[in-house]
Coordinates of C-alpha atoms and ligand atoms in Angstrom, one line a residue:
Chain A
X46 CA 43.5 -107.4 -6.1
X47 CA 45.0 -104.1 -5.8
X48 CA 43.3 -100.7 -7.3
X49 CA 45.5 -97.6 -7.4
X50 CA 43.8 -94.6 -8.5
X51 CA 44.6 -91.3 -8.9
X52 CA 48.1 -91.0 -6.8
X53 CA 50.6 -87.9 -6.6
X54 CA 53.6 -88.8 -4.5
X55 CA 57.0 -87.1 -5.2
X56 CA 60.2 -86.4 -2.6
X57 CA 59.6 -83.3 -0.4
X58 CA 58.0 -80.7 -2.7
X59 CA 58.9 -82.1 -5.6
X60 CA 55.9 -84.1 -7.2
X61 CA 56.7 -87.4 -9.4
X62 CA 53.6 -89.1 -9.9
X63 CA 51.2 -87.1 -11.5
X64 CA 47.6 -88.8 -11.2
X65 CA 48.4 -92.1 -11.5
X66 CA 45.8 -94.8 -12.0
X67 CA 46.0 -98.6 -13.0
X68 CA 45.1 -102.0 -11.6
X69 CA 46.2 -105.6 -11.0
X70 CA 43.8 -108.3 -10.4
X71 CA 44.0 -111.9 -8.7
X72 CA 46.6 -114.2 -10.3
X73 CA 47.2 -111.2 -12.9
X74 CA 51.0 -110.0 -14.3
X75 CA 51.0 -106.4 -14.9
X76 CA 54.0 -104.5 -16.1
X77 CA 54.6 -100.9 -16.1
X78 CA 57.5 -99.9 -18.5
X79 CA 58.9 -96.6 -19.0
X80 CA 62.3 -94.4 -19.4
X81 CA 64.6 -94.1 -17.0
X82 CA 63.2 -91.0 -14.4
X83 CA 59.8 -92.1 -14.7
X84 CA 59.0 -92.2 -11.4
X85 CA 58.6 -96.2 -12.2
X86 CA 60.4 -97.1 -8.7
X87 CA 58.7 -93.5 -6.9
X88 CA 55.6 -95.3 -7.2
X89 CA 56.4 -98.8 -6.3
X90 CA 58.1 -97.4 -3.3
X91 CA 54.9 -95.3 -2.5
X92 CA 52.7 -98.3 -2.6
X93 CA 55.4 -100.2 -0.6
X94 CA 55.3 -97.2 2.1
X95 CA 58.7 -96.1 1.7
X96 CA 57.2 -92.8 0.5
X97 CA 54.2 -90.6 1.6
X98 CA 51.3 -90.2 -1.5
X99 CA 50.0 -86.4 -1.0
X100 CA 47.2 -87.5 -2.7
X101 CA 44.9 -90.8 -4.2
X102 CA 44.7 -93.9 -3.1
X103 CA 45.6 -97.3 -2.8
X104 CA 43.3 -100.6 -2.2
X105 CA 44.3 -103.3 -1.7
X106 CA 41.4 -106.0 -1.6
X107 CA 39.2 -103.8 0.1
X108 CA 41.5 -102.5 2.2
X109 CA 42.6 -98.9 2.3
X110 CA 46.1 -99.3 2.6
X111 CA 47.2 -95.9 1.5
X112 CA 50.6 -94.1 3.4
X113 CA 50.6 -96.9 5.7
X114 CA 54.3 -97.5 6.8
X115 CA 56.7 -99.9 5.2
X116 CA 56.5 -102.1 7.8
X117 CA 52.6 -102.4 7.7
X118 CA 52.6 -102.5 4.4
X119 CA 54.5 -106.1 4.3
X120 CA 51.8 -107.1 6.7
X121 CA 49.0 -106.7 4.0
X122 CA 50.5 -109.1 2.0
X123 CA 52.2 -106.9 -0.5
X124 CA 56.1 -107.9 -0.7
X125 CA 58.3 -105.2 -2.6
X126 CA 61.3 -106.6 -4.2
X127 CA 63.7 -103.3 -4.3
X128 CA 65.5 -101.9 -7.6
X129 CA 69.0 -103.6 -6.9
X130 CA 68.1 -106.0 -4.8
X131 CA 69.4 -104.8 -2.0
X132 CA 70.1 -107.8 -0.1
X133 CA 71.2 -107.3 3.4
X134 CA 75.7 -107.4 2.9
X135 CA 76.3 -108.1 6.4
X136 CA 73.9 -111.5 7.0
X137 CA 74.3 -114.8 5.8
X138 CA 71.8 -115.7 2.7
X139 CA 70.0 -117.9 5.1
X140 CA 69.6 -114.5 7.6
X141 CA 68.2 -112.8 4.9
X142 CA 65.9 -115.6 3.8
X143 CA 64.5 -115.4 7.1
X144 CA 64.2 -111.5 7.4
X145 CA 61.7 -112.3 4.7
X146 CA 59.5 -113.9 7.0
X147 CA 59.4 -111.4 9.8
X148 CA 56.1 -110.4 9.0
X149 CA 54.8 -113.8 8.9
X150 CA 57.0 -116.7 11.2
X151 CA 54.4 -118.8 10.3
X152 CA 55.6 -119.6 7.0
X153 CA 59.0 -120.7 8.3
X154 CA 57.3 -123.6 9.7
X155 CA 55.2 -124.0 6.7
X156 CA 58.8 -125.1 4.7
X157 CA 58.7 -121.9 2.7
X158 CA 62.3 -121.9 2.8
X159 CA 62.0 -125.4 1.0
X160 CA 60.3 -124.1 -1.6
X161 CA 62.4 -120.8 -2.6
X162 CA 65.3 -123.2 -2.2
X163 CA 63.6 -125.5 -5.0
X164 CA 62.8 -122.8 -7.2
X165 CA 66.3 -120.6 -6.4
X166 CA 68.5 -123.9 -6.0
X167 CA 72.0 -121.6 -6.0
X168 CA 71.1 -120.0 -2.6
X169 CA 70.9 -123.3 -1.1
X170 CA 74.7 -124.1 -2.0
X171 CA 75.2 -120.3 -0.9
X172 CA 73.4 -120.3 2.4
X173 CA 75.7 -120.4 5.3
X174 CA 77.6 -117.3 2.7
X175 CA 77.2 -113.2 3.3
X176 CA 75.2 -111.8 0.9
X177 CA 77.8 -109.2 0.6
X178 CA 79.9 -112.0 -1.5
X179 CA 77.2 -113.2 -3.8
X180 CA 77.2 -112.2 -7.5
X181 CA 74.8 -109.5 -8.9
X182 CA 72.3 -112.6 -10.5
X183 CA 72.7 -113.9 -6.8
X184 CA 71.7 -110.9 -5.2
X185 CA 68.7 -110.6 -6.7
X186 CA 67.6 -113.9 -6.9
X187 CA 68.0 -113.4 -3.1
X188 CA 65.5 -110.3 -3.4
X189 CA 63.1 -112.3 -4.9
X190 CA 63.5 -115.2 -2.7
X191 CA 63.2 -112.8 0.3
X192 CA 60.3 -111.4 -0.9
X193 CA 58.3 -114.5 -1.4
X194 CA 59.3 -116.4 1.9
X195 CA 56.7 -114.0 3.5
X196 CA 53.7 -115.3 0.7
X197 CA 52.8 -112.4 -0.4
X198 CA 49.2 -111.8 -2.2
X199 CA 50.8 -109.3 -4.6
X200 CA 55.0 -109.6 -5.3
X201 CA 56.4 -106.0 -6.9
X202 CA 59.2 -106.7 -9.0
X203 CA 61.7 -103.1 -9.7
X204 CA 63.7 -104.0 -12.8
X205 CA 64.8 -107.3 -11.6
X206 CA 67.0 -107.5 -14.7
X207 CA 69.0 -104.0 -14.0
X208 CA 73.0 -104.7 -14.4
X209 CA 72.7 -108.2 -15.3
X210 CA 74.5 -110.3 -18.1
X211 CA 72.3 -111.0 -20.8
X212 CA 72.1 -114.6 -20.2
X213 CA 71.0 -113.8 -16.1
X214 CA 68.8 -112.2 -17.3
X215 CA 67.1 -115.3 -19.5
X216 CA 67.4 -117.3 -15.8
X217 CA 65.9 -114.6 -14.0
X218 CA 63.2 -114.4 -16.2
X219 CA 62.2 -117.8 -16.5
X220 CA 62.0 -118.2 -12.6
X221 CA 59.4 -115.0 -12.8
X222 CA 57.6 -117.0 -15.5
X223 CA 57.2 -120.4 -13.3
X224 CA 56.2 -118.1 -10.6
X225 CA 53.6 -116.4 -12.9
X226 CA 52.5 -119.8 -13.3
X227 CA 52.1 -120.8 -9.8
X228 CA 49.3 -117.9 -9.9
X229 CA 51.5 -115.2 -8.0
X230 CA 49.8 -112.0 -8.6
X231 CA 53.0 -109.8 -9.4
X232 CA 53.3 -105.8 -10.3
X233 CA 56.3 -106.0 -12.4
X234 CA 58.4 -102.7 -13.2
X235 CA 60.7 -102.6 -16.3
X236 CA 63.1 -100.7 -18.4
X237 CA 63.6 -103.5 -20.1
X238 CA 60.6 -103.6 -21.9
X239 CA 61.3 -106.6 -24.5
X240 CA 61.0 -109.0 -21.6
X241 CA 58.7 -107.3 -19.6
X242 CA 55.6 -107.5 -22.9
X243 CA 56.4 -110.9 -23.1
X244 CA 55.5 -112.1 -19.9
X245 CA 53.2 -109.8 -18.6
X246 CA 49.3 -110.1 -19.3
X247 CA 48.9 -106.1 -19.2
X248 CA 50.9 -103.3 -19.1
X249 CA 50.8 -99.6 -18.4
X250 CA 53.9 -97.0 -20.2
X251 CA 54.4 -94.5 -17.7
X252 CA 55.7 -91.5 -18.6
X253 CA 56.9 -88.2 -16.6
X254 CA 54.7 -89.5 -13.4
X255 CA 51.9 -90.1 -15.7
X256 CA 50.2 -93.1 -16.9
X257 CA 50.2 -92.9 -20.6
X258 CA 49.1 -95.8 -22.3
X259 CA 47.7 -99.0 -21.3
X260 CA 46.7 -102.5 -22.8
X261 CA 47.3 -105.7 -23.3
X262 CA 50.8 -106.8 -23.8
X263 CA 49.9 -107.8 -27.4
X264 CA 48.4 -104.4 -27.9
X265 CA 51.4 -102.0 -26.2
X266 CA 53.8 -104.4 -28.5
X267 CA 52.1 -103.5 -31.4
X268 CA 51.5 -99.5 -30.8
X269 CA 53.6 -97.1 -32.5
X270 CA 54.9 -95.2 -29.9
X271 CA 56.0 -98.6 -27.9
X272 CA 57.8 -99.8 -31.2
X273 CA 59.7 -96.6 -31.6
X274 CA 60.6 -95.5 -28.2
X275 CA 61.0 -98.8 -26.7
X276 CA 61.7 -101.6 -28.6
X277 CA 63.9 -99.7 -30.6
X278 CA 61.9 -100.7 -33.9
Chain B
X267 CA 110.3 -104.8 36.7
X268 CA 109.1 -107.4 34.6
X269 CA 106.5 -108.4 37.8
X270 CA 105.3 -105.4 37.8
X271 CA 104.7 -105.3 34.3
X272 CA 103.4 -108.2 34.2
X273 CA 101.0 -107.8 37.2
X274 CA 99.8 -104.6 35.5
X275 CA 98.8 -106.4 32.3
X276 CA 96.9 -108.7 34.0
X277 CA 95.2 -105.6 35.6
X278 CA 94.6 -104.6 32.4
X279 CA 93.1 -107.8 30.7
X280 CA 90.6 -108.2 33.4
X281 CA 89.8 -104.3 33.1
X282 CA 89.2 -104.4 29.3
X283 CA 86.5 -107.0 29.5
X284 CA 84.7 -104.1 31.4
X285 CA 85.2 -102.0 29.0
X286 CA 84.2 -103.8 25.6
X287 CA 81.2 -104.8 27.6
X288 CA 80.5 -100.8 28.0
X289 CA 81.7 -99.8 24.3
X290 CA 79.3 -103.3 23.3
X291 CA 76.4 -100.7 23.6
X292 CA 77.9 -97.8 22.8
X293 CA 78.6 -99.7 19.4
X294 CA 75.6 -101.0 18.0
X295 CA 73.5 -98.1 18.6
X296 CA 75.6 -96.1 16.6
X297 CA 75.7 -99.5 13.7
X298 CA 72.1 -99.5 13.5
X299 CA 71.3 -95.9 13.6
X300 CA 74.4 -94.0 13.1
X301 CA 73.9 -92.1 16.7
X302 CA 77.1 -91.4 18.5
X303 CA 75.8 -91.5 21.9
X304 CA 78.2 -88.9 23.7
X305 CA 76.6 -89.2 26.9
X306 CA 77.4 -93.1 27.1
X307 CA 79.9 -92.7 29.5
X308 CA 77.9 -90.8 31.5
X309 CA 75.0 -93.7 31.7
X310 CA 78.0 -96.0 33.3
X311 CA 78.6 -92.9 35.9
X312 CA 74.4 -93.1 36.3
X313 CA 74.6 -96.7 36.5
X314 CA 77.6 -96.5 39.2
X315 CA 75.4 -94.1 41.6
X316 CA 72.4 -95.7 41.1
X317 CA 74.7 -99.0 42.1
X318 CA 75.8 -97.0 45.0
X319 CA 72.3 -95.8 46.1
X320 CA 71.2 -99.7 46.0
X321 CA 74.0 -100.7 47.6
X322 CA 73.6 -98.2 50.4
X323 CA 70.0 -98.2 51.1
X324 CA 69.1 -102.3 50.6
X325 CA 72.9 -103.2 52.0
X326 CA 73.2 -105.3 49.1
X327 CA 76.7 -106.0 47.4
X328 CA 77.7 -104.0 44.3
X329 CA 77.7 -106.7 42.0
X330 CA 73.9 -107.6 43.0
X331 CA 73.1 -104.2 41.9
X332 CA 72.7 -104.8 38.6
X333 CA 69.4 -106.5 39.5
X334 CA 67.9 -103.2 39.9
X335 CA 69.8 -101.1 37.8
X336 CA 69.8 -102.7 34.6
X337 CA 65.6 -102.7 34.6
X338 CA 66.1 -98.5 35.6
X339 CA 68.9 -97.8 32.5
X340 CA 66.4 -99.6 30.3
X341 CA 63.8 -98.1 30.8
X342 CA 65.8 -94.4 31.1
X343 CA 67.5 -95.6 27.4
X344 CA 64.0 -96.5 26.3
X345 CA 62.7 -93.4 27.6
X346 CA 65.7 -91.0 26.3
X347 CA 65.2 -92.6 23.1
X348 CA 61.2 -91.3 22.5
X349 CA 62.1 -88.1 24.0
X350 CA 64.9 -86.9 22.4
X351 CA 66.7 -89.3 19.9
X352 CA 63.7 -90.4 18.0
X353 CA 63.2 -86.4 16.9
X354 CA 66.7 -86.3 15.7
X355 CA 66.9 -88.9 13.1
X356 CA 66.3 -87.2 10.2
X357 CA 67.5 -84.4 11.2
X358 CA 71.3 -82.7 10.8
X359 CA 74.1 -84.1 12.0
X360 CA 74.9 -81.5 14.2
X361 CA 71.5 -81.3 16.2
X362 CA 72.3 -85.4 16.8
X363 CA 75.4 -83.9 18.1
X364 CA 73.9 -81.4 20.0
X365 CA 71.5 -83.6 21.9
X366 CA 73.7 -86.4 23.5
X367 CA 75.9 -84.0 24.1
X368 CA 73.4 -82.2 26.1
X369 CA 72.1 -85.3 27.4
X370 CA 75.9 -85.9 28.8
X371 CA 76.0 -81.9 30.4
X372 CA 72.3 -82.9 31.8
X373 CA 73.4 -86.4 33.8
X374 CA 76.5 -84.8 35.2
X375 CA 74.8 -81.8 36.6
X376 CA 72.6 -83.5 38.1
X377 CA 75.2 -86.2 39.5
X378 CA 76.5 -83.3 40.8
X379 CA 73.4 -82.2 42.8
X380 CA 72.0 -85.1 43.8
X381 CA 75.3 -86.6 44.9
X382 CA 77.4 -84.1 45.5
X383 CA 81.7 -83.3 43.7
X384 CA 83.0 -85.8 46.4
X385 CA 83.2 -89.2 45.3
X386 CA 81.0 -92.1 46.7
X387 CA 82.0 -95.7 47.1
X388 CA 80.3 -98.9 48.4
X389 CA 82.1 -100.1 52.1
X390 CA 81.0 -103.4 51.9
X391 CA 81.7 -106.3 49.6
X392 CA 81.4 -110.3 50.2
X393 CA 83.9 -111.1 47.6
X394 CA 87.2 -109.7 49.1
X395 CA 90.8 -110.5 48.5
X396 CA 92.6 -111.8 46.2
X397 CA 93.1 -114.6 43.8
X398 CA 96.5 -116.4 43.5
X399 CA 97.9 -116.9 39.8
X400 CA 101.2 -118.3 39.1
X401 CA 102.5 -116.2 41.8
X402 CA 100.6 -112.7 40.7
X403 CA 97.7 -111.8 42.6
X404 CA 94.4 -111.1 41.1
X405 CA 91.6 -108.5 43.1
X406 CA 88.6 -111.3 43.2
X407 CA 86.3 -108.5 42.4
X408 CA 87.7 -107.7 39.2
X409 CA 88.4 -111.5 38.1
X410 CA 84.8 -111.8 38.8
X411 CA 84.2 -108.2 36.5
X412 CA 85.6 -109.6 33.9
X413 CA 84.2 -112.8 33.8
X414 CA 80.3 -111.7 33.9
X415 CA 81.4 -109.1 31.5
X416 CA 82.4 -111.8 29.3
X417 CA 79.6 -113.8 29.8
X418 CA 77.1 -110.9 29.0
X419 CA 79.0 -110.1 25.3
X420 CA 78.4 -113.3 25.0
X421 CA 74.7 -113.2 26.0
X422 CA 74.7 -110.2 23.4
X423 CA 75.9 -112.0 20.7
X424 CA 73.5 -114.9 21.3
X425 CA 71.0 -112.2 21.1
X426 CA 71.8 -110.5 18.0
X427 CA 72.3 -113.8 15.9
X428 CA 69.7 -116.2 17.5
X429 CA 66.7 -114.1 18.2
X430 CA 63.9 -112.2 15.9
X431 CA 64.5 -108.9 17.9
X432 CA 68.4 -109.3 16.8
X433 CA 67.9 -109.8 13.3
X434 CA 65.9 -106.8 13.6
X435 CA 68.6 -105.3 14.7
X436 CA 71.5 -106.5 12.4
X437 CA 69.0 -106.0 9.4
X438 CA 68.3 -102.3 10.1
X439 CA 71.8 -101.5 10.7
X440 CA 72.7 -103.2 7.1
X441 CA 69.6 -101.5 5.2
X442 CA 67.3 -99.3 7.1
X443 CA 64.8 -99.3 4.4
X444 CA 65.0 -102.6 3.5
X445 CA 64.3 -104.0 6.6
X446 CA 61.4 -102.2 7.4
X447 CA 59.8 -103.6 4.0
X448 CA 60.3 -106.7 6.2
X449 CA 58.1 -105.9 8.8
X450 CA 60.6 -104.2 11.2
X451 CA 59.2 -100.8 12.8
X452 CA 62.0 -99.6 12.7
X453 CA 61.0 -97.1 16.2
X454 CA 60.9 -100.3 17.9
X455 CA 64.0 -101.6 17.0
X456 CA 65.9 -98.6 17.6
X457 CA 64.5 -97.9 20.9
X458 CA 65.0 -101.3 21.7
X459 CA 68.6 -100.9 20.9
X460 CA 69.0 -97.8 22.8
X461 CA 67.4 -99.3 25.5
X462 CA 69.7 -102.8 25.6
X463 CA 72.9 -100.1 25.1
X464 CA 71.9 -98.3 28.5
X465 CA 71.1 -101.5 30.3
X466 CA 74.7 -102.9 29.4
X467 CA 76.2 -100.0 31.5
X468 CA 73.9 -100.8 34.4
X469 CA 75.9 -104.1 34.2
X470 CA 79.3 -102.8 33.8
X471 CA 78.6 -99.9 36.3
X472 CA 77.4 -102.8 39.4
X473 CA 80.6 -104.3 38.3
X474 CA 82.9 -101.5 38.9
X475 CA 81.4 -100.1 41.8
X476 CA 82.8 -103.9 43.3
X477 CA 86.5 -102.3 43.4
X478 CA 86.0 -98.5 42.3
X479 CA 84.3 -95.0 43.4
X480 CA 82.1 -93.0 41.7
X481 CA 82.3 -89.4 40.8
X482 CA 79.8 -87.1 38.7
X483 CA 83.3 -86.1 35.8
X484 CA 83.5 -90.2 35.6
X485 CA 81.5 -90.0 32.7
X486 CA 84.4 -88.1 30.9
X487 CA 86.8 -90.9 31.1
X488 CA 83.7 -94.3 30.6
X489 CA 83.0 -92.0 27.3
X490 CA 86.4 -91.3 26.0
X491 CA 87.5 -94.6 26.4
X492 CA 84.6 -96.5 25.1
X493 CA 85.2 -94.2 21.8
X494 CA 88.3 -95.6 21.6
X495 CA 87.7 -99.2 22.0
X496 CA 84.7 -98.5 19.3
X497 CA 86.8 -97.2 16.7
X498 CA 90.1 -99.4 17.4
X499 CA 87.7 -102.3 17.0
X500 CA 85.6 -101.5 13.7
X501 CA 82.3 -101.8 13.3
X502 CA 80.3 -104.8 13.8
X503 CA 82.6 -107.4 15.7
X504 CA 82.1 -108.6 19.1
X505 CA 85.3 -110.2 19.3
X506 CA 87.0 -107.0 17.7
X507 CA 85.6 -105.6 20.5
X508 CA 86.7 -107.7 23.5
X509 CA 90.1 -107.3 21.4
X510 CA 90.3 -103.5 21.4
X511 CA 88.9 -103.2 24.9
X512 CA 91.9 -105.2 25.8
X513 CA 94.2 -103.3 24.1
X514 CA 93.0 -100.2 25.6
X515 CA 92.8 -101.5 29.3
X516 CA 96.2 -102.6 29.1
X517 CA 97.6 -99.3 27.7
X518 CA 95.7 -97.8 30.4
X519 CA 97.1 -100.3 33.0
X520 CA 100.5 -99.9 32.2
X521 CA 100.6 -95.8 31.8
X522 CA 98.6 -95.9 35.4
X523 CA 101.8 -98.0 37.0
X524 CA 104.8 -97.0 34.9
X525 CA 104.0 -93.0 34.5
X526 CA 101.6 -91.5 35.9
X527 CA 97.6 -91.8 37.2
X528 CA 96.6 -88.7 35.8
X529 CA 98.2 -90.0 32.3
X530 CA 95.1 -92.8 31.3
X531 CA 93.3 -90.7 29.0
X532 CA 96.1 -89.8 27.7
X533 CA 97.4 -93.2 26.8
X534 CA 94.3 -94.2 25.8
X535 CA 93.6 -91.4 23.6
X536 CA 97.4 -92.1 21.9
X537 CA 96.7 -95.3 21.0
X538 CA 93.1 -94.2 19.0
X539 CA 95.1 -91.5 17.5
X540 CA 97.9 -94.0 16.0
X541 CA 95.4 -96.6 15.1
X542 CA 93.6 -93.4 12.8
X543 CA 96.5 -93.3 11.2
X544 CA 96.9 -96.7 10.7
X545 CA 93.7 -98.1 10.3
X546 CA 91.1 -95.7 9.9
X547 CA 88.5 -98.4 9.7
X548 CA 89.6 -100.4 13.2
X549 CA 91.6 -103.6 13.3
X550 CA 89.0 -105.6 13.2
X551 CA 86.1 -104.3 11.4
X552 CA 84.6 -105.2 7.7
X553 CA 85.1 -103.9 4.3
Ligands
ADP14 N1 65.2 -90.1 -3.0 C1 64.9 -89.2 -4.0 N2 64.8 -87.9 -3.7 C2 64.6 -87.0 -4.6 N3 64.3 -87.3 -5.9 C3 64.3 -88.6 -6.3 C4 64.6 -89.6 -5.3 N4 64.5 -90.8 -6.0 C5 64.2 -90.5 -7.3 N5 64.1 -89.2 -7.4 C6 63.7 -88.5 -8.7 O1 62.4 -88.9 -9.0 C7 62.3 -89.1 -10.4 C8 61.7 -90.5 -10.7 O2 62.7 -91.5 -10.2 P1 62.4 -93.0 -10.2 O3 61.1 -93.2 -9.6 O4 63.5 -93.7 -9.6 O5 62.3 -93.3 -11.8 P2 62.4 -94.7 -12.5 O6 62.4 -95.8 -11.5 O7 61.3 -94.7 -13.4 O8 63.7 -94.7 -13.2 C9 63.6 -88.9 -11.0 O9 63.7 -87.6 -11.6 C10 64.6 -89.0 -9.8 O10 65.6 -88.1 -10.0
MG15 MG1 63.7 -97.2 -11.0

């Protein structure tokens, strides 16, 4: 579904992603765990668009979609879910529903809205409310909602459990599971790697811009390094 | 006394329709891309010539003028916005600064050689007299202002709430970023703005050309005071607009009659002060 091989992207001069490579396939949950400053959201937001690769490149079903704009990006079927959420504060839950589909109306009248309402029941009670006054687990069950009302090929998921309460993040999780389920492909990025192993099918550990491990969930659970310096074991 | 007063309120009221509907654009341009435009006022001085030059050369009436003038300010806001403001985003504050202030110098130099330092006003208008109301007389022309200004905040609104193009716009001016992960180009959207911002004082400037002249330093006083009705109101309410532009063409109204003409900036520029102090985040804005 999407290849990624061999990217350096950074801010200005400074480089972040140092030659990164990894994969996702069709129907496929990969997540990429690593420490805080990994560069973890610098490359989601590099596929995404939001910033310019100097070098590599990124496919996405045979398509070169590499330093394309954000706003093409969306159009190629790959919805990014920001770090945060980062609903929009100033539009009603519906509005920003509906900002989800801007890339693709069609949807709308597909009843997508229907369906992140049966999976995300909450923003239906919230709907007519600003985002601004919705809780953090809310918010970024908004994000996610957002990000799916365009049907995106490949979801990207940045730390969809950052600030919550323990037991949001158990809800938050099991609505990323039934969407696993439903054969999303999703890219998911976590710090909270506990969560993250037990979903995902594959993972990558990045490390200072650098990929440097990958396996199967099973596998990276089981490594040394993972046990020590992630799962606190 | 209390006629008087009264009379110049009303004066006032009518006037300050006109104005939210020119601080209307002057306001979400700088929501969704945190542009001041200080030139603004000087678009509703190009708009008022450009109203007096159709007015002149087609005999129509000032408030027709629009017809022709709002497609020009569009294009010259979509236009202004490629060549100049579109370079300046991401750029310092103070080259933002540099070029609408530039822009402003520009537009009344050449006001002043095209048209001239004397002031130009259109002779002829259908709607003449006055209206009667409870015993104080209303100028038709600017009951009429007032009303189509009205009715064009309203359009606005409709526009920003109801419309793909106005989500655009509410979206980038909540979360730049985020909403051009949505699909929004966010060039577009921007120009677009810039564009709808200019046409608005094509509107208000057919409107006051009905009942006022035009002169190339007009832009001084269209600018100050839509800067005034901006920040009184807050950021991101119509109604807070049509509120403070209220406030300010009363104050205006009222210093005009009771002290002096020369004193309307003045008054107006008071009243932002004190609200500073007050409320440095408007009356009626969020947060
Ligand atoms: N907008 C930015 N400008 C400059 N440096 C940034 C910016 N965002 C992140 N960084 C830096 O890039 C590095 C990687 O950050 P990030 O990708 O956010 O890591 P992670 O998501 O893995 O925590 C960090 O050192 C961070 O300070
Ligand atoms: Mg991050």
């Amino acid at each position: 579904m999407i290849r990624v091989t061999d990217l350096y992207s950074g801010y200005g001069k400074v480089p972040i992603l140092n030659a990164v490579s990894f994969e996702v396939s069709e129907h496929e949950m990969v997540a990429i765990i690593g420490p805080n400053g990994a560069g973890k959201s610098t490359l989601l937001k590099t596929i995404a668009g939001l910033v310019h690769p100097s070098s590599g490149k990124v496919v996405l079903e045979d398509q070169d979609v590499t330093g394309l704009p954000s706003y093409q990006i969306v159009r190629h079927g790959i919805a990014y879910v920001p770090e945060g959420g980062r609903v929009f504060p100033n539009m009603t839950v519906m509005d920003n529903l509906r900002m989800g589909a801007y890339s693709n109306r069609q949807t709308l009248k597909e009843g997508v809205l229907d369906e992140v309402f049966t999976l995300f029941p909450r923003l239906k009670e919230r709907a007519e409310k600003f985002a601004r006054t919705l809780s953090g687990g809310e918010r970024q069950m908004l994000a996610i909602a957002r990000g799916l009302v365009s049907r995106p090929k490949l979801l990207m998921l940045d730390e969809p459990s950052l600030g919550l309460a323990p037991k949001l993040v158990d809800e938050i999780y099991e609505k990323i599971r039934l969407l696993k389920e439903s054969g999303l492909t999703v890219l998911l990025v976590e710090q909270n790697t506990t969560y993250a192993l037990e979903l995902a099918d594959r993972g990558y550990v990045l490390e200072n811009g650098r990929i440097f491990m990958e396996g199967s969930c099973a596998e990276l659970a089981s490594s040394d390094h993972v046990r020590k310096a992630y799962l606190g074991l | 006394m209390t006629d008087t007063l009264l009379q110049s309120i009303i004066t006032g009221v009518l006037m300050g329709f006109v104005y939210a509907l020119i601080a209307v654009g002057l306001s979400i341009i700088y929501g969704v891309m945190n542009v001041v435009n200080f030139a603004h006022g000087d678009f509703v001085m190009l708009s008022m010539y450009l109203s007096y030059m159709a007015g002149t050369l087609l005999v129509w009436d000032a408030v027709a003028t629009p017809l022709i003038t709002v497609p020009l300010l569009f294009l010259f806001g979509f236009i202004t916005y490629y060549l100049l403001i579109d370079k300046t985003l991401r750029q310092l504050y103070v080259v933002q600064l540099a070029v609408t202030v530039g822009l402003q110098i520009f537009l009344r130099s050449l006001a002043l050689i095209v048209w001239k330092a004397q002031p130009r006003a259109l002779q002829y208008s259908i709607i003449q007299g006055n209206i009667e109301f409870f015993g104080y007389s209303i100028l038709t022309s600017r009951l009429i202002a007032a009303v189509v200004s009205l009715i064009f905040i309203a359009a606005i609104a409709y526009f920003l709430n109801k419309t793909w193009a106005g989500a655009a716009i509410r979206a980038a001016s909540d979360d730049l970023d985020t909403a051009s992960l949505m699909g929004v180009n966010y060039h577009r959207t921007y120009a677009l703005t810039f564009a709808i911002g200019a046409a608005l004082t094509a509107i208000a400037g057919g409107l006051l050309m009905s009942f006022q002249q035009t002169d190339p330093q007009g832009g001084m006083r269209f600018g100050v005071l839509s800067w005034c009705v901006m920040a009184l109101a807050g950021l991101g309410s119509l109604p807070g607009l049509i509120a403070a532009g209220v406030i300010v063409g009363v104050a205006e109204a009222v210093a005009v009659t009771f002290f002096d003409p020369r004193s309307r900036l003045l008054a107006i520029y008071m009243i932002f002060i004190l609200v500073l102090w007050l409320k440095p985040r408007g009356l009626f804005g969020r947060k």
